[in-house]
CSV table of C-alpha atoms in Angstrom, one decimal:
chain,number,residue,atom,x,y,z
A,145,MET,CA,-16.8,149.3,182.6
A,146,GLY,CA,-14.9,151.5,179.8
A,147,TYR,CA,-12.9,148.3,178.6
A,148,TYR,CA,-14.6,148.0,175.1
A,149,PRO,CA,-16.4,150.7,173.9
A,150,SER,CA,-19.8,150.1,172.3
A,151,LYS,CA,-21.3,153.7,171.8
A,152,SER,CA,-21.3,155.4,168.8
A,153,ASN,CA,-18.9,158.6,168.4
A,154,LYS,CA,-19.2,161.1,166.1
A,155,LYS,CA,-15.9,162.4,166.5
A,156,GLN,CA,-14.1,159.2,165.7
A,157,ASN,CA,-13.3,160.0,162.0
A,158,ILE,CA,-12.5,163.7,162.6
A,159,ASN,CA,-9.9,162.6,165.5
A,160,LEU,CA,-8.8,159.9,163.1
A,161,LYS,CA,-7.8,162.0,160.6
A,162,ASN,CA,-6.2,164.7,163.3
A,163,HIS,CA,-3.9,161.4,164.4
A,164,VAL,CA,-2.9,160.7,160.7
A,165,ASN,CA,-2.2,164.1,160.2
A,166,ALA,CA,-0.2,164.4,163.4
A,167,PHE,CA,1.6,161.2,162.2
A,168,LYS,CA,2.4,162.9,158.8
A,169,LYS,CA,3.6,166.0,160.8
A,170,ASN,CA,5.7,164.4,163.8
A,171,ASN,CA,6.0,161.1,162.6
A,172,ASN,CA,5.1,160.1,166.3
A,173,LEU,CA,1.8,158.5,167.5
A,174,ASP,CA,0.6,158.9,171.3
A,175,LEU,CA,1.5,155.4,172.3
A,176,SER,CA,2.2,156.3,175.9
A,177,PRO,CA,0.4,153.9,178.2
A,178,MET,CA,-2.5,155.3,180.4
A,179,GLU,CA,-2.6,154.2,183.7
A,180,ILE,CA,-6.0,154.5,185.4
A,181,ASN,CA,-8.0,154.3,188.2
A,182,ILE,CA,-11.1,152.4,187.3
A,183,ILE,CA,-12.3,153.0,190.7
A,184,ASP,CA,-12.6,156.9,190.2
A,185,SER,CA,-15.4,157.8,187.9
A,186,ASN,CA,-13.4,161.0,187.0
A,187,ASN,CA,-10.3,158.7,185.5
A,188,GLU,CA,-13.2,156.4,184.0
A,189,ILE,CA,-14.4,159.3,181.7
A,190,LYS,CA,-11.1,160.3,180.7
A,191,PHE,CA,-10.1,156.8,179.7
A,192,ASN,CA,-13.3,156.4,177.9
A,193,LYS,CA,-12.7,159.4,175.8
A,194,LYS,CA,-8.8,158.4,175.4
A,195,VAL,CA,-9.8,154.8,174.2
A,196,TYR,CA,-12.7,156.1,171.5
A,197,ASP,CA,-10.2,158.2,169.9
A,198,GLU,CA,-7.3,156.1,169.8
A,199,TRP,CA,-8.6,152.6,170.2
A,200,ILE,CA,-10.5,151.9,166.7
A,201,ASN,CA,-10.3,148.6,165.2
A,202,HIS,CA,-13.1,148.1,162.3
A,203,VAL,CA,-12.0,144.6,161.8
A,204,ALA,CA,-12.0,143.3,165.3
A,205,SER,CA,-15.3,145.8,165.8
A,206,ILE,CA,-13.3,147.7,168.5
A,207,GLY,CA,-14.2,151.2,169.0
A,208,THR,CA,-17.3,150.8,166.4
A,209,HIS,CA,-21.1,150.6,166.3
A,210,ASN,CA,-21.4,146.9,167.1
A,211,SER,CA,-18.5,146.2,169.4
A,212,LEU,CA,-21.3,145.6,172.6
A,213,MET,CA,-22.5,142.6,170.3
A,214,GLN,CA,-19.6,141.2,169.7
A,215,TYR,CA,-19.1,140.3,173.8
A,216,SER,CA,-22.5,139.8,174.3
A,217,PHE,CA,-21.7,135.6,174.1
A,218,PHE,CA,-19.1,136.3,176.8
A,219,ILE,CA,-21.4,138.4,178.9
A,220,ASN,CA,-24.2,135.9,179.0
A,221,ASN,CA,-21.9,132.9,179.5
A,222,ARG,CA,-19.9,134.3,182.4
A,223,ILE,CA,-20.3,132.4,185.2
A,224,SER,CA,-20.6,134.3,188.9
A,225,TYR,CA,-18.3,133.5,191.5
A,226,GLN,CA,-21.4,132.5,193.6
A,227,GLU,CA,-22.3,130.1,191.0
A,228,LEU,CA,-19.0,128.9,190.8
A,229,THR,CA,-18.8,128.0,194.6
A,230,MET,CA,-22.0,126.2,194.0
A,231,LEU,CA,-20.7,124.1,191.1
A,232,SER,CA,-17.3,123.2,193.2
A,233,THR,CA,-19.7,121.2,195.4
A,234,ASP,CA,-20.9,119.1,192.7
A,235,ASP,CA,-19.2,115.2,193.0
A,236,LEU,CA,-17.5,115.0,189.9
A,237,ILE,CA,-16.2,118.5,189.7
A,238,ASN,CA,-15.0,118.7,193.5
A,239,ASN,CA,-13.4,115.2,192.7
A,240,ALA,CA,-11.7,116.5,189.5
A,241,ILE,CA,-10.4,120.0,191.9
A,242,GLN,CA,-9.2,117.4,194.6
A,243,THR,CA,-7.6,114.9,192.4
A,244,ILE,CA,-5.3,117.9,190.5
A,245,THR,CA,-4.4,119.5,193.8
A,246,ARG,CA,-3.5,116.4,195.4
A,247,GLU,CA,-1.3,115.2,192.2
A,248,CYS,CA,0.2,118.6,191.9
A,249,LEU,CA,1.7,118.4,195.5
A,250,ASN,CA,1.8,114.7,196.1
A,251,LYS,CA,5.6,113.9,195.7
A,252,TRP,CA,6.7,117.8,196.7
A,253,GLY,CA,10.2,118.5,195.3
A,254,ASP,CA,13.5,119.6,196.7
A,255,ILE,CA,15.4,123.0,196.5
A,256,LYS,CA,18.6,123.1,194.8
A,257,ILE,CA,21.6,125.5,194.8
A,258,ASN,CA,22.6,126.4,191.4
A,259,SER,CA,26.0,128.6,192.8
A,260,PRO,CA,29.0,126.2,192.6
A,261,GLU,CA,30.7,128.6,194.8
A,262,ILE,CA,28.9,127.6,198.0
A,263,ASP,CA,30.5,124.5,199.4
A,264,ILE,CA,28.1,121.4,200.4
A,265,SER,CA,27.4,122.3,204.0
A,266,GLU,CA,26.4,126.0,203.5
A,267,GLN,CA,24.1,124.4,200.7
A,268,GLU,CA,22.8,122.3,203.5
A,269,THR,CA,22.4,124.9,206.0
A,270,ILE,CA,20.6,127.5,203.3
A,271,ILE,CA,18.2,124.6,202.4
A,272,ASN,CA,17.2,123.4,206.1
A,273,THR,CA,16.9,127.1,206.9
A,274,ILE,CA,14.4,127.6,204.0
A,275,LYS,CA,12.4,124.5,204.9
A,276,LYS,CA,12.1,126.1,208.4
A,277,ARG,CA,10.9,129.0,207.1
A,278,PHE,CA,8.4,127.3,205.1
A,279,LEU,CA,7.0,125.4,208.1
A,280,GLU,CA,6.7,128.8,210.0
A,281,LEU,CA,4.7,130.0,207.2
A,282,ASN,CA,2.6,126.8,206.7
A,283,PHE,CA,3.9,126.8,203.1
A,284,ASN,CA,2.4,123.5,202.0
A,285,GLU,CA,-1.0,124.0,203.1
A,286,VAL,CA,-0.9,127.7,201.4
A,287,CYS,CA,0.2,125.9,198.3
A,288,TYR,CA,-2.4,123.0,198.8
A,289,LYS,CA,-5.4,126.0,199.4
A,290,ALA,CA,-4.0,128.3,196.4
A,291,ILE,CA,-4.3,125.5,193.7
A,292,GLN,CA,-7.4,124.2,195.0
A,293,LYS,CA,-9.5,127.7,195.0
A,294,SER,CA,-7.5,128.4,191.6
A,295,LEU,CA,-9.3,125.9,190.2
A,296,ILE,CA,-12.4,126.9,191.5
A,297,TYR,CA,-12.6,130.5,190.6
A,298,GLY,CA,-9.9,130.7,187.9
A,299,GLY,CA,-7.7,132.5,189.7
A,300,ILE,CA,-6.6,133.6,193.0
A,301,GLY,CA,-4.5,136.3,194.8
A,302,LEU,CA,-1.6,135.4,197.3
A,303,TYR,CA,-0.8,138.8,199.5
A,304,LEU,CA,2.7,138.7,200.7
A,305,ASP,CA,3.0,140.2,204.1
A,306,THR,CA,6.1,141.7,205.5
A,307,GLY,CA,4.8,144.4,207.6
A,308,SER,CA,5.5,147.2,205.2
A,309,LEU,CA,2.8,149.7,203.4
A,310,PRO,CA,0.7,147.3,201.1
A,311,ASN,CA,0.4,150.1,198.2
A,312,GLU,CA,4.3,150.4,198.2
A,313,PRO,CA,6.1,147.8,196.0
A,314,LEU,CA,7.7,144.7,197.3
A,315,LYS,CA,11.5,144.9,196.8
A,316,ILE,CA,13.6,141.5,196.4
A,317,LYS,CA,16.5,142.8,198.1
A,318,LYS,CA,19.0,142.0,200.8
A,319,GLU,CA,18.4,145.3,202.6
A,320,PHE,CA,14.5,145.4,202.0
A,321,ALA,CA,14.2,141.8,203.1
A,322,THR,CA,16.2,141.8,206.2
A,323,LYS,CA,14.2,144.8,207.4
A,324,TYR,CA,11.0,143.3,206.3
A,325,PRO,CA,11.0,139.7,206.7
A,326,LEU,CA,8.0,137.5,205.4
A,327,LYS,CA,5.5,137.3,208.3
A,328,SER,CA,2.9,135.2,206.3
A,329,ILE,CA,1.1,134.6,202.8
A,330,THR,CA,-2.8,135.0,202.4
A,331,ILE,CA,-5.2,133.6,200.1
A,332,ILE,CA,-7.3,136.3,198.5
A,333,GLU,CA,-10.5,134.9,196.7
A,334,PRO,CA,-11.3,137.0,193.3
A,335,TYR,CA,-14.5,138.3,194.4
A,336,LEU,CA,-12.7,140.6,197.2
A,337,PHE,CA,-10.1,142.3,194.9
A,338,ALA,CA,-10.5,143.7,191.3
A,339,PRO,CA,-7.5,145.5,189.1
A,340,GLN,CA,-7.1,149.5,189.9
A,341,GLN,CA,-4.4,150.5,187.4
A,342,LEU,CA,-4.5,148.4,184.4
A,343,ASN,CA,-2.8,149.5,181.1
A,344,LEU,CA,-5.6,148.5,178.4
A,345,THR,CA,-4.0,150.5,175.4
A,346,ASN,CA,-0.7,149.8,174.9
A,347,PRO,CA,0.3,146.2,173.7
A,348,LEU,CA,4.1,147.3,173.2
A,349,LEU,CA,4.7,147.1,177.2
A,350,SER,CA,5.2,144.2,179.3
A,351,ASN,CA,2.5,145.1,181.5
A,352,PHE,CA,-0.3,145.1,179.0
A,353,MET,CA,-3.5,143.5,180.5
A,354,MET,CA,-1.4,143.1,183.7
A,355,PRO,CA,-2.8,145.4,186.7
A,356,ASN,CA,0.2,147.6,188.5
A,357,LYS,CA,-2.5,148.3,191.2
A,358,TRP,CA,-5.3,146.2,192.7
A,359,TYR,CA,-8.0,147.2,195.0
A,360,VAL,CA,-8.7,144.7,197.8
A,361,SER,CA,-11.9,145.0,199.8
A,362,GLY,CA,-11.4,146.4,203.4
A,363,VAL,CA,-7.9,147.3,202.9
A,364,GLY,CA,-7.6,149.5,199.6
A,365,GLU,CA,-4.6,149.7,197.3
A,366,ILE,CA,-2.3,147.0,197.0
A,367,ASP,CA,0.8,147.0,194.8
A,368,SER,CA,0.8,144.2,192.3
A,369,SER,CA,4.4,142.9,193.7
A,370,ARG,CA,2.7,142.1,196.8
A,371,LEU,CA,-0.2,140.2,195.4
A,372,TYR,CA,0.6,137.2,193.5
A,373,THR,CA,-2.1,135.8,191.1
A,374,MET,CA,-2.0,132.2,190.6
A,375,ILE,CA,-3.7,131.0,187.3
A,376,PHE,CA,-4.0,127.5,185.6
A,377,PHE,CA,-6.3,128.3,182.7
A,378,ASP,CA,-5.4,131.7,180.8
A,379,ILE,CA,-7.7,133.5,178.5
A,380,PRO,CA,-7.2,135.6,175.7
A,381,TYR,CA,-6.7,139.2,176.3
A,382,ILE,CA,-9.7,140.7,174.7
A,383,ILE,CA,-12.1,139.0,177.2
A,384,LYS,CA,-9.5,139.1,180.3
A,385,PRO,CA,-11.5,142.2,181.9
A,386,MET,CA,-14.5,140.1,182.1
A,387,TYR,CA,-12.7,137.5,184.1
A,388,ASN,CA,-11.4,140.2,186.9
A,389,CYS,CA,-7.8,140.1,184.7
A,390,LEU,CA,-7.5,136.3,186.2
A,391,GLY,CA,-8.5,133.0,184.2
A,392,ILE,CA,-11.3,130.6,183.7
A,393,SER,CA,-12.5,127.9,186.2
A,394,LEU,CA,-12.3,124.4,185.7
A,395,CYS,CA,-16.1,124.5,186.9
A,396,GLN,CA,-17.2,126.5,184.0
A,397,LEU,CA,-14.9,124.3,181.7
A,398,MET,CA,-16.6,121.2,183.1
A,399,LYS,CA,-20.3,122.5,183.6
A,400,ASP,CA,-21.7,121.6,180.3
A,401,LYS,CA,-20.3,118.2,180.2
A,402,VAL,CA,-21.5,117.3,183.5
A,403,LYS,CA,-24.6,118.4,182.9
A,404,SER,CA,-25.4,116.4,180.2
A,405,ALA,CA,-23.6,113.2,181.6
A,406,GLU,CA,-26.0,113.7,184.5
A,407,SER,CA,-29.0,114.1,182.3
A,408,ILE,CA,-28.1,110.9,180.4
A,409,ARG,CA,-27.5,108.9,183.7
A,410,GLN,CA,-30.7,110.4,184.9
A,411,SER,CA,-32.6,109.0,182.0
A,412,LEU,CA,-30.9,105.7,182.1
A,413,THR,CA,-32.3,105.6,185.7
A,414,ASP,CA,-35.9,106.4,184.7
A,415,LEU,CA,-35.8,103.8,182.1
A,416,MET,CA,-34.6,100.8,184.0
A,417,LEU,CA,-37.9,101.7,186.1
A,418,ARG,CA,-40.0,101.1,183.2
A,419,PHE,CA,-37.9,98.9,180.5
A,420,LYS,CA,-40.7,96.0,180.8
A,421,THR,CA,-44.2,96.6,180.5
A,422,ASP,CA,-47.0,94.3,180.9
A,423,ILE,CA,-49.7,94.6,178.1
A,424,ILE,CA,-53.2,92.9,178.2
A,425,LYS,CA,-56.0,93.1,175.7
A,426,THR,CA,-58.9,93.2,177.1
A,427,PRO,CA,-62.7,94.0,176.6
A,428,LEU,CA,-63.2,95.3,180.4
A,429,LEU,CA,-61.7,98.4,179.2
A,430,VAL,CA,-64.7,99.5,177.7
A,431,SER,CA,-67.3,97.6,179.9
A,432,ASN,CA,-66.5,98.0,183.3
A,433,ALA,CA,-63.5,100.5,184.4
A,434,ASN,CA,-64.0,99.7,188.3
A,435,LEU,CA,-63.4,96.0,187.6
A,436,LEU,CA,-60.4,96.9,185.3
A,437,LYS,CA,-59.0,98.5,188.0
A,438,ASP,CA,-59.2,95.6,190.3
A,439,ARG,CA,-58.2,93.2,188.1
A,440,VAL,CA,-54.9,95.0,187.3
A,441,ASP,CA,-54.4,95.7,191.1
A,442,LEU,CA,-54.7,91.7,191.5
A,443,ILE,CA,-51.9,91.0,188.7
A,444,ASN,CA,-49.5,93.6,190.1
A,445,LEU,CA,-49.8,91.9,193.5
A,446,SER,CA,-49.3,88.3,192.3
A,447,LYS,CA,-46.8,89.3,189.5
A,448,ASN,CA,-43.6,87.1,190.4
A,449,ASN,CA,-41.9,84.3,189.3
A,450,LEU,CA,-44.2,81.9,191.4
A,451,GLY,CA,-47.5,83.9,190.1
A,452,THR,CA,-49.9,82.7,187.6
A,453,LEU,CA,-51.8,84.9,185.3
A,454,VAL,CA,-55.3,84.2,184.1
A,455,LEU,CA,-57.1,85.2,181.1
A,456,ASN,CA,-60.4,84.4,179.2
A,457,GLU,CA,-60.5,83.7,175.8
A,458,ASN,CA,-61.3,87.2,174.7
A,459,GLU,CA,-57.8,88.7,176.4
A,460,GLU,CA,-54.3,88.8,174.9
A,461,TYR,CA,-50.9,89.1,176.8
A,462,ILE,CA,-48.2,91.2,175.5
A,463,ASN,CA,-44.5,91.5,177.4
A,464,SER,CA,-42.9,94.5,176.2
A,465,VAL,CA,-39.2,94.7,176.8
A,466,THR,CA,-37.4,97.9,175.9
A,467,ALA,CA,-33.6,96.7,174.2
A,468,ILE,CA,-31.2,98.1,176.6
A,469,THR,CA,-28.2,96.8,175.0
A,470,GLY,CA,-25.1,99.5,174.3
A,471,LEU,CA,-26.8,102.2,176.7
A,472,ASP,CA,-23.5,101.5,179.2
A,473,LYS,CA,-21.3,102.5,176.7
A,474,ILE,CA,-23.5,106.0,176.1
A,475,GLN,CA,-23.1,106.5,179.7
A,476,ALA,CA,-19.0,105.7,180.1
A,477,GLN,CA,-18.7,108.1,176.9
A,478,ALA,CA,-20.7,110.4,178.7
A,479,PHE,CA,-18.4,110.5,181.7
A,480,GLU,CA,-15.2,110.0,179.6
A,481,ASN,CA,-16.3,113.3,178.2
A,482,VAL,CA,-16.4,115.0,181.6
A,483,ALA,CA,-13.3,113.4,182.3
A,484,SER,CA,-11.7,115.1,178.8
A,485,SER,CA,-13.1,118.5,180.3
A,486,ALA,CA,-11.1,118.0,183.3
A,487,ARG,CA,-7.9,116.9,181.7
A,488,LEU,CA,-8.1,113.9,183.8
A,489,PRO,CA,-7.9,110.2,182.5
A,490,ALA,CA,-11.3,108.1,183.4
A,491,VAL,CA,-9.3,106.0,185.8
A,492,LYS,CA,-8.1,109.0,188.0
A,493,LEU,CA,-11.3,110.9,188.0
A,494,LEU,CA,-14.0,108.1,188.1
A,495,GLY,CA,-12.1,105.3,189.1
A,496,LEU,CA,-12.8,103.0,186.1
A,497,THR,CA,-10.4,100.5,185.1
A,498,PRO,CA,-9.4,100.5,181.2
A,499,SER,CA,-11.5,98.1,179.4
A,500,GLY,CA,-10.4,96.5,176.1
A,501,PHE,CA,-8.1,93.9,174.7
A,502,ASN,CA,-4.7,94.2,176.5
A,503,ALA,CA,-5.6,97.3,177.9
A,504,THR,CA,-3.4,99.1,180.8
A,505,GLY,CA,-4.0,103.0,180.7
A,506,GLU,CA,-0.3,103.3,180.8
A,507,PHE,CA,-0.3,105.9,177.8
A,508,ASP,CA,-3.4,107.9,179.6
A,509,LEU,CA,-1.3,108.1,183.1
A,510,LYS,CA,1.9,109.0,181.1
A,511,ASN,CA,0.0,111.8,179.3
A,512,TYR,CA,-1.7,112.6,182.6
A,513,TYR,CA,1.7,113.2,184.3
A,514,ASP,CA,2.7,115.5,181.7
A,515,VAL,CA,-0.1,117.4,182.2
A,516,ILE,CA,0.3,117.8,185.9
A,517,ARG,CA,4.0,118.5,185.2
A,518,GLY,CA,3.1,121.4,183.2
A,519,TYR,CA,0.9,122.8,186.0
A,520,GLN,CA,3.7,122.5,188.6
A,521,ASN,CA,6.4,124.1,186.0
A,522,ASN,CA,4.1,126.6,184.4
A,523,THR,CA,1.8,127.6,187.5
A,524,ILE,CA,3.0,126.8,190.9
A,525,LYS,CA,6.9,126.5,190.8
A,526,PRO,CA,7.1,130.3,189.6
A,527,PHE,CA,5.4,131.2,192.9
A,528,ILE,CA,7.6,128.8,194.9
A,529,ASN,CA,10.8,130.4,193.6
A,530,GLN,CA,9.3,133.9,194.2
A,531,ILE,CA,9.2,133.4,198.0
A,532,ILE,CA,12.3,131.4,197.9
A,533,LYS,CA,13.9,134.2,196.3
A,534,TYR,CA,12.6,136.4,199.1
A,535,LEU,CA,13.6,134.1,201.8
A,536,LEU,CA,17.2,134.1,200.3
A,537,ALA,CA,17.2,137.6,200.3
A,538,GLU,CA,16.4,137.4,204.2
A,539,LEU,CA,19.7,135.5,204.6
A,540,GLY,CA,21.5,138.0,202.5
A,541,TYR,CA,22.2,135.7,199.3
A,542,ASP,CA,21.1,136.6,196.0
A,543,ASP,CA,18.9,134.2,193.8
A,544,ILE,CA,20.9,131.3,194.2
A,545,ALA,CA,18.3,128.4,194.8
A,546,GLU,CA,15.4,127.6,192.8
A,547,PHE,CA,12.7,124.6,193.4
A,548,GLU,CA,12.4,121.4,191.5
A,549,PHE,CA,9.3,118.9,191.7
A,550,SER,CA,9.9,115.2,191.8
A,551,ILE,CA,9.3,112.7,189.3
A,552,LEU,CA,5.8,111.6,189.2
A,553,GLU,CA,5.9,108.5,187.2
A,554,LYS,CA,6.3,105.2,189.1
A,555,SER,CA,9.4,103.6,187.7
A,556,ASN,CA,10.8,100.0,188.7
A,557,GLU,CA,14.0,99.1,190.2
A,558,LEU,CA,15.2,97.5,186.7
A,559,GLU,CA,14.5,101.0,185.2
A,560,ASN,CA,16.4,102.9,187.7
A,561,SER,CA,19.3,100.5,187.5
A,562,GLN,CA,19.6,100.7,183.8
A,563,ILE,CA,19.3,104.6,183.9
A,564,LYS,CA,21.9,104.9,186.7
A,565,ASN,CA,24.2,102.4,184.5
A,566,TYR,CA,24.0,104.5,181.4
A,567,GLU,CA,24.5,107.7,183.3
A,568,ILE,CA,27.6,105.8,185.1
A,569,ASP,CA,29.1,104.9,181.7
A,570,ALA,CA,28.7,107.8,180.0
A,571,MET,CA,30.7,109.6,182.4
A,572,ILE,CA,33.6,107.1,182.3
A,573,LYS,CA,33.5,107.3,178.6
A,574,LEU,CA,33.9,111.1,178.8
A,575,VAL,CA,36.9,111.2,181.2
A,576,ASN,CA,38.5,108.5,178.8
A,577,ALA,CA,37.8,110.8,175.9
A,578,GLY,CA,39.6,113.6,178.0
A,579,LEU,CA,36.2,115.8,177.5
A,580,ILE,CA,35.8,116.1,181.2
A,581,SER,CA,38.0,115.5,184.1
A,582,PRO,CA,37.1,112.8,187.0
A,583,GLN,CA,36.5,115.8,189.5
A,584,ASP,CA,33.9,116.9,187.3
A,585,ALA,CA,32.4,113.5,186.6
A,586,PHE,CA,32.2,112.9,190.3
A,587,ASN,CA,30.6,115.9,191.1
A,588,GLU,CA,28.0,115.3,188.9
A,589,LEU,CA,27.4,111.6,190.0
A,590,GLN,CA,27.1,113.2,193.5
A,591,ASN,CA,24.6,115.8,192.3
A,592,ASN,CA,22.4,113.6,191.0
A,593,GLY,CA,22.2,111.2,194.1
A,594,TYR,CA,24.4,108.0,192.7
A,595,ILE,CA,27.4,108.8,195.2
A,596,SER,CA,26.6,109.7,198.5
A,597,LYS,CA,27.3,113.4,199.4
A,598,GLY,CA,29.7,112.3,202.3
A,599,ILE,CA,32.2,111.2,200.3
A,600,THR,CA,34.7,113.5,199.2
A,601,PHE,CA,36.6,113.4,195.5
A,602,ASN,CA,40.3,111.5,196.1
A,603,ASN,CA,42.6,113.4,193.3
A,604,ASN,CA,45.1,110.4,192.6
A,605,GLU,CA,46.3,110.5,189.3
A,606,ASP,CA,47.3,107.0,189.0
A,607,ASP,CA,44.0,105.7,189.7
A,608,ASP,CA,42.1,104.9,186.2
A,609,LEU,CA,38.1,105.8,186.3
A,610,ASN,CA,37.6,102.5,184.9
A,611,ASN,CA,39.2,100.7,187.6
A,612,LEU,CA,37.0,102.3,190.2
A,613,ASN,CA,34.4,100.0,192.0
A,614,ILE,CA,31.5,102.6,191.7
A,615,GLU,CA,29.4,100.4,194.0
A,616,GLU,CA,31.5,101.6,196.7
A,617,PHE,CA,30.5,104.9,196.6
A,618,ILE,CA,26.8,104.8,195.8
């Protein structure tokens, strides 16, 4: 591949001395990035030579004799996309993928305008236009499938089709967006594309390990600005090329835990079939094998609560029972480990109710919603905001809006009422202290949804904010 050199190079020491001498002479090393076309064999040879000469780290075993051995573990444990596809059909793994996907988009969110210069009516027009464009692009369905496939494969590509040349940069500017409006968003699974131009040599640049160009099967070269990559579980740079410059799959993270849990489940199932065994000590075992077989068949046919077992004086009956106390906890622990590998509470993945004294599972759900909130803000929201930014450019606006996901936690009416009263009381105190104007307090309460958008502020200096009946506005 040419990513990490593993062959011995006799000229390394000589070249290293040359670099030291060059540094002493010119006080400057060649740190310029080298964008290469990995598909082109000539460029790959040129790239390998440059890496052999300049990328030598004896501590990390990069560019030295045993560098390949360092990555053999990752190479052997790297799961192919075909295997990831098969793993995604497993009951537990598929349930985890569907649960995370569903929860990330369960309550969706709202588009908020950040420009105070735009009046409310114009803001509503902009938001409604963007929502209409979302419907035209089937945006919700695209987001759902993108999250789903990203969890399966460790990352996917989202191609933004504007009708312009795919190998040229996508400019999010008014002139460009009005000429080339967004037509569709296509999901490309990772086995259909690969990095083509990639900075592997200079970590000082912002595009380190981030492809500038992608090669898409059947299409050719595509600029990275047109192929947005969605990654949930990122990986260190040192093994990133092995994963197609994407991330690690949820299927791979869950694979070992699911295998162990299924092995325990199957072992317990087998144990249930033979945990009770009847033993009869009899001389027939030696004297007459055929008679013994007939005797055993007769005992098995009549073995029930109403049956009678007749033994002679030379026979002894023993009922052997295997203790199964605590085995349910072993199985439960194994499947809790599966839920942990999926970053999900057991109540969400397995549908199990919390056990123990006064157990409600509220703490687990709170942590779970924090994890989902992290997925939304760190992985999904940047993509949505990128699309909103381009749609705003189509309408002739700058980047004046962003997307906010709705709160996932279910709060009761008492909590909502208390929060509302606290915010209103805080606004009244700030106005009375002269820190903010009544107009600012009114706008803040209106933006938070406590005052209807249709109500306008009445600038009457004789009115005291303390004497206002807030319930009339809410």
